[in-house]
Amino acid sequence: MHSDPSTPWERQFEELVLGVLPRHSRHAPLDPALDLKTAGLDSMATVELLVRLEEAYGVDFPDSVLSGETFATPAALWRVLTAQRATATTTATTTSATATAGEEPPCAS
C-alpha cells in the first residue's frame, strides 16, 4: 500500500498534498504534523485538494468531515481519507452483494 515505509501514507497522497502547498517544497518530505494552513493551504487550495483526493481515491467526503481539524495536518487528512476509503469499500461490497442476490441496490440520497 505504501511506496515508502518511512511515511504513513501512499506516495500519491503526498504528491496531491504537496501540489497545493505554495509554501512547502515539492521536493521536501511531507511531515505528518505539518500545519497545512501555515504551509499555504487556504480555502481555495482546500477545495482543490478535496476534489483531487475524491477523484484519485474514488471517495466522497461528507460534510460532517469537512472541518479545520480534517485539513489541519497531513496525518489528520490521511486518517479521514483512510476512513472514507474503508466506508467506500464497505458500501461497494454491500451494493455488489445486494445486486448479486438480485435485489435493487439502495438509492444514495
mmCIF file of C-alpha atoms in Angstrom:
data_model
loop_
_atom_site.group_PDB
_atom_site.id
_atom_site.type_symbol
_atom_site.label_atom_id
_atom_site.label_comp_id
_atom_site.label_asym_id
_atom_site.label_seq_id
_atom_site.Cartn_x
_atom_site.Cartn_y
_atom_site.Cartn_z
ATOM 1 C CA MET A 1 0.000 0.000 0.000
ATOM 2 C CA HIS A 2 2.718 2.483 0.924
ATOM 3 C CA SER A 3 5.534 3.069 -1.502
ATOM 4 C CA ASP A 4 7.832 4.499 1.179
ATOM 5 C CA PRO A 5 7.888 2.704 4.534
ATOM 6 C CA SER A 6 9.062 5.879 6.322
ATOM 7 C CA THR A 7 5.732 7.649 5.664
ATOM 8 C CA PRO A 8 2.293 6.663 6.955
ATOM 9 C CA TRP A 9 0.634 7.216 3.567
ATOM 10 C CA GLU A 10 0.835 6.453 -0.122
ATOM 11 C CA ARG A 11 3.081 8.491 -2.403
ATOM 12 C CA GLN A 12 0.062 9.632 -4.446
ATOM 13 C CA PHE A 13 -1.440 11.253 -1.346
ATOM 14 C CA GLU A 14 1.794 13.071 -0.611
ATOM 15 C CA GLU A 15 2.048 14.328 -4.191
ATOM 16 C CA LEU A 16 -1.542 15.614 -4.128
ATOM 17 C CA VAL A 17 -0.994 17.465 -0.854
ATOM 18 C CA LEU A 18 2.355 18.911 -1.913
ATOM 19 C CA GLY A 19 0.775 20.052 -5.176
ATOM 20 C CA VAL A 20 -1.435 22.599 -3.381
ATOM 21 C CA LEU A 21 1.058 23.928 -0.815
ATOM 22 C CA PRO A 22 2.765 27.056 -2.130
ATOM 23 C CA ARG A 23 4.983 27.477 0.933
ATOM 24 C CA HIS A 24 6.376 23.948 1.006
ATOM 25 C CA SER A 25 8.974 22.500 -1.332
ATOM 26 C CA ARG A 26 7.634 19.730 -3.549
ATOM 27 C CA HIS A 27 10.992 18.007 -3.042
ATOM 28 C CA ALA A 28 10.999 18.053 0.763
ATOM 29 C CA PRO A 29 9.318 15.207 2.614
ATOM 30 C CA LEU A 30 5.851 15.888 3.957
ATOM 31 C CA ASP A 31 5.886 15.921 7.764
ATOM 32 C CA PRO A 32 2.765 14.232 9.211
ATOM 33 C CA ALA A 33 2.465 17.068 11.773
ATOM 34 C CA LEU A 34 2.947 19.926 9.278
ATOM 35 C CA ASP A 35 0.475 22.769 9.873
ATOM 36 C CA LEU A 36 -1.163 22.855 6.442
ATOM 37 C CA LYS A 37 -2.514 26.366 6.921
ATOM 38 C CA THR A 38 0.983 27.686 7.679
ATOM 39 C CA ALA A 39 2.250 25.839 4.598
ATOM 40 C CA GLY A 40 -0.226 27.787 2.461
ATOM 41 C CA LEU A 41 -3.404 25.705 2.431
ATOM 42 C CA ASP A 42 -6.047 28.403 2.049
ATOM 43 C CA SER A 43 -9.743 27.900 1.272
ATOM 44 C CA MET A 44 -9.238 27.662 -2.498
ATOM 45 C CA ALA A 45 -6.388 25.174 -2.123
ATOM 46 C CA THR A 46 -8.500 23.154 0.330
ATOM 47 C CA VAL A 47 -11.301 22.812 -2.222
ATOM 48 C CA GLU A 48 -8.806 21.902 -4.940
ATOM 49 C CA LEU A 49 -7.183 19.282 -2.712
ATOM 50 C CA LEU A 50 -10.562 17.879 -1.707
ATOM 51 C CA VAL A 51 -11.604 17.425 -5.339
ATOM 52 C CA ARG A 52 -8.262 15.862 -6.262
ATOM 53 C CA LEU A 53 -8.445 13.405 -3.362
ATOM 54 C CA GLU A 54 -12.036 12.429 -4.157
ATOM 55 C CA GLU A 55 -11.148 11.820 -7.808
ATOM 56 C CA ALA A 56 -7.889 9.994 -7.117
ATOM 57 C CA TYR A 57 -9.282 7.719 -4.421
ATOM 58 C CA GLY A 58 -12.887 7.328 -5.581
ATOM 59 C CA VAL A 59 -14.382 8.629 -2.359
ATOM 60 C CA ASP A 60 -16.764 11.353 -1.299
ATOM 61 C CA PHE A 61 -16.021 13.409 1.782
ATOM 62 C CA PRO A 62 -19.306 14.003 3.619
ATOM 63 C CA ASP A 63 -19.989 17.470 5.018
ATOM 64 C CA SER A 64 -19.532 16.069 8.521
ATOM 65 C CA VAL A 65 -15.759 15.698 7.969
ATOM 66 C CA LEU A 66 -15.189 18.987 6.165
ATOM 67 C CA SER A 67 -13.649 20.872 9.039
ATOM 68 C CA GLY A 68 -10.500 22.672 10.024
ATOM 69 C CA GLU A 69 -9.461 19.611 12.014
ATOM 70 C CA THR A 70 -9.559 17.389 8.935
ATOM 71 C CA PHE A 71 -7.297 19.749 6.990
ATOM 72 C CA ALA A 72 -5.046 20.732 9.918
ATOM 73 C CA THR A 73 -2.187 18.327 9.179
ATOM 74 C CA PRO A 74 -1.342 15.673 6.591
ATOM 75 C CA ALA A 75 -1.768 12.996 9.269
ATOM 76 C CA ALA A 76 -5.292 14.187 10.131
ATOM 77 C CA LEU A 77 -6.259 14.344 6.471
ATOM 78 C CA TRP A 78 -4.841 10.867 5.797
ATOM 79 C CA ARG A 79 -6.858 9.427 8.729
ATOM 80 C CA VAL A 80 -10.086 10.897 7.325
ATOM 81 C CA LEU A 81 -9.251 9.771 3.788
ATOM 82 C CA THR A 82 -8.474 6.256 5.027
ATOM 83 C CA ALA A 83 -11.808 6.130 6.877
ATOM 84 C CA GLN A 84 -13.666 7.303 3.756
ATOM 85 C CA ARG A 85 -11.904 4.684 1.662
ATOM 86 C CA ALA A 86 -12.949 1.984 4.118
ATOM 87 C CA THR A 87 -16.526 3.263 4.017
ATOM 88 C CA ALA A 88 -16.493 3.320 0.207
ATOM 89 C CA THR A 89 -15.141 -0.239 0.096
ATOM 90 C CA THR A 90 -17.776 -1.464 2.550
ATOM 91 C CA THR A 91 -20.541 0.294 0.618
ATOM 92 C CA ALA A 92 -19.314 -1.124 -2.698
ATOM 93 C CA THR A 93 -19.126 -4.636 -1.240
ATOM 94 C CA THR A 94 -22.625 -4.363 0.228
ATOM 95 C CA THR A 95 -24.054 -2.963 -3.013
ATOM 96 C CA SER A 96 -22.337 -5.684 -5.032
ATOM 97 C CA ALA A 97 -23.641 -8.426 -2.739
ATOM 98 C CA THR A 98 -27.151 -6.974 -2.906
ATOM 99 C CA ALA A 99 -27.026 -6.765 -6.700
ATOM 100 C CA THR A 100 -25.718 -10.329 -6.906
ATOM 101 C CA ALA A 101 -28.639 -11.502 -4.782
ATOM 102 C CA GLY A 102 -30.995 -9.927 -7.322
ATOM 103 C CA GLU A 103 -32.175 -7.105 -5.107
ATOM 104 C CA GLU A 104 -32.207 -3.455 -6.029
ATOM 105 C CA PRO A 105 -29.237 -1.565 -4.527
ATOM 106 C CA PRO A 106 -30.184 1.151 -2.071
ATOM 107 C CA CYS A 107 -30.501 4.633 -3.513
ATOM 108 C CA ALA A 108 -27.973 7.173 -2.305
ATOM 109 C CA SER A 109 -29.537 10.341 -1.026
#
